[in-house]
């Protein structure tokens, strides 16, 4: 009977230690990120800087755009997809919905739609971890 219990216990330990990881487990977005943002509907290209903090799948942070825009970011990392909301805190208040693909632990490309004092405008971005 003792031998059977040892085999069962060993089997349980083996299977509980083999949990399946998801792609989001492989990424830690915490840190400083910078790159380009292009508002195609406005014809504006600029530099964007993010500071992200990741806790599990939740990603929060702040951003600045060298055109004078700034605000907060709140989102979720699911697999290799980062989805979230940028909330503008400058004079042209509003929000932007964002969806990005984490290409590696140091590269994210994506797009979004901003709704603010300039109307509804689409944009693309490409950022890297600095």
PDB file of C-alpha atoms in Angstrom:
ATOM      1  CA  UNK A   1       0.000   0.000   0.000  1.00  0.00           C
ATOM      2  CA  UNK A   2       2.882   2.382   0.799  1.00  0.00           C
ATOM      3  CA  UNK A   3       4.342   1.804  -2.663  1.00  0.00           C
ATOM      4  CA  UNK A   4       1.033   2.694  -4.324  1.00  0.00           C
ATOM      5  CA  UNK A   5       0.772   5.936  -2.280  1.00  0.00           C
ATOM      6  CA  UNK A   6       4.315   6.934  -3.278  1.00  0.00           C
ATOM      7  CA  UNK A   7       3.514   6.343  -6.967  1.00  0.00           C
ATOM      8  CA  UNK A   8       0.295   8.382  -6.728  1.00  0.00           C
ATOM      9  CA  UNK A   9       2.086  11.219  -4.892  1.00  0.00           C
ATOM     10  CA  UNK A  10       4.924  11.238  -7.446  1.00  0.00           C
ATOM     11  CA  UNK A  11       2.386  11.360 -10.288  1.00  0.00           C
ATOM     12  CA  UNK A  12       0.541  14.278  -8.710  1.00  0.00           C
ATOM     13  CA  UNK A  13       3.755  16.225  -8.203  1.00  0.00           C
ATOM     14  CA  UNK A  14       4.811  15.553 -11.780  1.00  0.00           C
ATOM     15  CA  UNK A  15       1.539  16.797 -13.300  1.00  0.00           C
ATOM     16  CA  UNK A  16       1.086  19.829 -11.040  1.00  0.00           C
ATOM     17  CA  UNK A  17       4.598  21.002 -11.893  1.00  0.00           C
ATOM     18  CA  UNK A  18       3.884  20.903 -15.622  1.00  0.00           C
ATOM     19  CA  UNK A  19       1.402  23.723 -16.013  1.00  0.00           C
ATOM     20  CA  UNK A  20       0.995  25.007 -19.527  1.00  0.00           C
ATOM     21  CA  UNK A  21       2.419  28.478 -20.013  1.00  0.00           C
ATOM     22  CA  UNK A  22       0.763  31.064 -22.207  1.00  0.00           C
ATOM     23  CA  UNK A  23       2.660  33.472 -24.491  1.00  0.00           C
ATOM     24  CA  UNK A  24       1.883  36.358 -22.098  1.00  0.00           C
ATOM     25  CA  UNK A  25       3.888  34.473 -19.445  1.00  0.00           C
ATOM     26  CA  UNK A  26       6.927  35.043 -21.646  1.00  0.00           C
ATOM     27  CA  UNK A  27       6.659  38.844 -21.697  1.00  0.00           C
ATOM     28  CA  UNK A  28       7.382  41.386 -19.006  1.00  0.00           C
ATOM     29  CA  UNK A  29       6.391  44.816 -20.307  1.00  0.00           C
ATOM     30  CA  UNK A  30       7.481  46.683 -17.156  1.00  0.00           C
ATOM     31  CA  UNK A  31       9.882  49.473 -18.060  1.00  0.00           C
ATOM     32  CA  UNK A  32      10.380  52.366 -20.437  1.00  0.00           C
ATOM     33  CA  UNK A  33       9.322  52.073 -24.072  1.00  0.00           C
ATOM     34  CA  UNK A  34       9.698  54.587 -26.900  1.00  0.00           C
ATOM     35  CA  UNK A  35       9.109  54.783 -30.610  1.00  0.00           C
ATOM     36  CA  UNK A  36       6.979  56.298 -33.320  1.00  0.00           C
ATOM     37  CA  UNK A  37       3.285  57.064 -33.460  1.00  0.00           C
ATOM     38  CA  UNK A  38       1.603  58.162 -36.677  1.00  0.00           C
ATOM     39  CA  UNK A  39      -1.860  59.700 -36.796  1.00  0.00           C
ATOM     40  CA  UNK A  40      -2.622  58.881 -40.423  1.00  0.00           C
ATOM     41  CA  UNK A  41      -5.902  60.818 -40.538  1.00  0.00           C
ATOM     42  CA  UNK A  42      -4.115  63.961 -39.290  1.00  0.00           C
ATOM     43  CA  UNK A  43      -0.861  63.425 -41.190  1.00  0.00           C
ATOM     44  CA  UNK A  44       1.170  63.729 -37.963  1.00  0.00           C
ATOM     45  CA  UNK A  45       4.139  61.576 -36.930  1.00  0.00           C
ATOM     46  CA  UNK A  46       5.676  61.932 -33.475  1.00  0.00           C
ATOM     47  CA  UNK A  47       7.764  60.227 -30.823  1.00  0.00           C
ATOM     48  CA  UNK A  48       5.864  58.458 -28.046  1.00  0.00           C
ATOM     49  CA  UNK A  49       7.284  57.380 -24.676  1.00  0.00           C
ATOM     50  CA  UNK A  50       5.556  54.930 -22.346  1.00  0.00           C
ATOM     51  CA  UNK A  51       6.398  53.785 -18.833  1.00  0.00           C
ATOM     52  CA  UNK A  52       4.630  50.479 -18.186  1.00  0.00           C
ATOM     53  CA  UNK A  53       4.128  48.449 -15.022  1.00  0.00           C
ATOM     54  CA  UNK A  54       2.891  44.887 -15.451  1.00  0.00           C
ATOM     55  CA  UNK A  55       1.237  42.815 -12.709  1.00  0.00           C
ATOM     56  CA  UNK A  56       0.102  39.480 -14.118  1.00  0.00           C
ATOM     57  CA  UNK A  57      -1.842  40.306 -17.264  1.00  0.00           C
ATOM     58  CA  UNK A  58      -2.649  43.904 -16.161  1.00  0.00           C
ATOM     59  CA  UNK A  59      -0.510  46.636 -17.728  1.00  0.00           C
ATOM     60  CA  UNK A  60      -0.719  50.249 -16.516  1.00  0.00           C
ATOM     61  CA  UNK A  61       1.409  53.305 -17.008  1.00  0.00           C
ATOM     62  CA  UNK A  62       1.882  56.777 -18.369  1.00  0.00           C
ATOM     63  CA  UNK A  63       2.766  58.197 -21.765  1.00  0.00           C
ATOM     64  CA  UNK A  64       4.006  61.385 -23.403  1.00  0.00           C
ATOM     65  CA  UNK A  65       3.953  62.305 -27.074  1.00  0.00           C
ATOM     66  CA  UNK A  66       6.375  64.980 -28.239  1.00  0.00           C
ATOM     67  CA  UNK A  67       3.474  66.978 -29.705  1.00  0.00           C
ATOM     68  CA  UNK A  68       2.494  67.913 -26.123  1.00  0.00           C
ATOM     69  CA  UNK A  69       0.108  65.026 -25.465  1.00  0.00           C
ATOM     70  CA  UNK A  70       0.292  63.048 -22.219  1.00  0.00           C
ATOM     71  CA  UNK A  71      -1.797  60.782 -20.067  1.00  0.00           C
ATOM     72  CA  UNK A  72      -2.273  57.329 -18.621  1.00  0.00           C
ATOM     73  CA  UNK A  73      -2.499  53.835 -20.051  1.00  0.00           C
ATOM     74  CA  UNK A  74      -4.533  50.922 -18.697  1.00  0.00           C
ATOM     75  CA  UNK A  75      -4.675  47.570 -20.444  1.00  0.00           C
ATOM     76  CA  UNK A  76      -4.402  43.810 -20.532  1.00  0.00           C
ATOM     77  CA  UNK A  77      -1.853  41.444 -22.040  1.00  0.00           C
ATOM     78  CA  UNK A  78      -3.493  38.298 -23.419  1.00  0.00           C
ATOM     79  CA  UNK A  79      -1.060  36.010 -25.186  1.00  0.00           C
ATOM     80  CA  UNK A  80       0.883  38.366 -27.422  1.00  0.00           C
ATOM     81  CA  UNK A  81      -1.918  40.958 -27.690  1.00  0.00           C
ATOM     82  CA  UNK A  82      -1.797  44.145 -25.638  1.00  0.00           C
ATOM     83  CA  UNK A  83      -5.206  45.857 -25.541  1.00  0.00           C
ATOM     84  CA  UNK A  84      -5.975  48.982 -23.602  1.00  0.00           C
ATOM     85  CA  UNK A  85      -7.051  52.560 -23.265  1.00  0.00           C
ATOM     86  CA  UNK A  86      -4.956  55.708 -23.414  1.00  0.00           C
ATOM     87  CA  UNK A  87      -6.564  58.553 -21.467  1.00  0.00           C
ATOM     88  CA  UNK A  88      -5.340  61.987 -22.552  1.00  0.00           C
ATOM     89  CA  UNK A  89      -4.785  64.379 -19.648  1.00  0.00           C
ATOM     90  CA  UNK A  90      -3.711  67.459 -21.595  1.00  0.00           C
ATOM     91  CA  UNK A  91      -5.914  70.303 -22.841  1.00  0.00           C
ATOM     92  CA  UNK A  92      -7.344  68.103 -25.632  1.00  0.00           C
ATOM     93  CA  UNK A  93      -8.869  65.500 -23.306  1.00  0.00           C
ATOM     94  CA  UNK A  94     -10.211  62.226 -24.625  1.00  0.00           C
ATOM     95  CA  UNK A  95      -9.369  58.558 -24.949  1.00  0.00           C
ATOM     96  CA  UNK A  96      -7.875  56.152 -27.444  1.00  0.00           C
ATOM     97  CA  UNK A  97      -8.473  52.429 -27.758  1.00  0.00           C
ATOM     98  CA  UNK A  98      -5.245  50.583 -28.528  1.00  0.00           C
ATOM     99  CA  UNK A  99      -4.387  47.093 -29.764  1.00  0.00           C
ATOM    100  CA  UNK A 100      -0.793  45.982 -30.153  1.00  0.00           C
ATOM    101  CA  UNK A 101       1.094  42.826 -30.962  1.00  0.00           C
ATOM    102  CA  UNK A 102       4.058  42.011 -28.758  1.00  0.00           C
ATOM    103  CA  UNK A 103       6.647  40.882 -31.317  1.00  0.00           C
ATOM    104  CA  UNK A 104       9.278  40.124 -28.666  1.00  0.00           C
ATOM    105  CA  UNK A 105      10.054  41.188 -25.111  1.00  0.00           C
ATOM    106  CA  UNK A 106      11.453  44.412 -26.603  1.00  0.00           C
ATOM    107  CA  UNK A 107       9.109  45.243 -29.516  1.00  0.00           C
ATOM    108  CA  UNK A 108       5.401  46.095 -29.869  1.00  0.00           C
ATOM    109  CA  UNK A 109       3.556  47.201 -33.024  1.00  0.00           C
ATOM    110  CA  UNK A 110      -0.080  48.207 -33.119  1.00  0.00           C
ATOM    111  CA  UNK A 111      -2.853  50.626 -33.935  1.00  0.00           C
ATOM    112  CA  UNK A 112      -5.637  52.550 -32.328  1.00  0.00           C
ATOM    113  CA  UNK A 113      -8.453  55.045 -32.590  1.00  0.00           C
ATOM    114  CA  UNK A 114      -8.432  58.317 -30.660  1.00  0.00           C
ATOM    115  CA  UNK A 115     -11.533  60.325 -29.760  1.00  0.00           C
ATOM    116  CA  UNK A 116     -10.656  63.787 -28.481  1.00  0.00           C
ATOM    117  CA  UNK A 117     -11.008  67.487 -29.290  1.00  0.00           C
ATOM    118  CA  UNK A 118      -9.631  66.822 -32.787  1.00  0.00           C
ATOM    119  CA  UNK A 119     -12.406  64.317 -33.521  1.00  0.00           C
ATOM    120  CA  UNK A 120     -11.956  60.625 -34.269  1.00  0.00           C
ATOM    121  CA  UNK A 121      -8.528  59.746 -35.658  1.00  0.00           C
ATOM    122  CA  UNK A 122      -6.698  56.508 -36.330  1.00  0.00           C
ATOM    123  CA  UNK A 123      -3.050  55.871 -35.624  1.00  0.00           C
ATOM    124  CA  UNK A 124      -0.323  53.234 -35.785  1.00  0.00           C
ATOM    125  CA  UNK A 125       2.631  52.842 -33.444  1.00  0.00           C
ATOM    126  CA  UNK A 126       5.877  50.927 -33.183  1.00  0.00           C
ATOM    127  CA  UNK A 127       7.712  50.979 -29.850  1.00  0.00           C
ATOM    128  CA  UNK A 128      10.749  49.297 -28.356  1.00  0.00           C
ATOM    129  CA  UNK A 129      11.898  48.756 -24.807  1.00  0.00           C
ATOM    130  CA  UNK A 130      14.647  51.155 -23.836  1.00  0.00           C
TER     131      UNK A 130
END
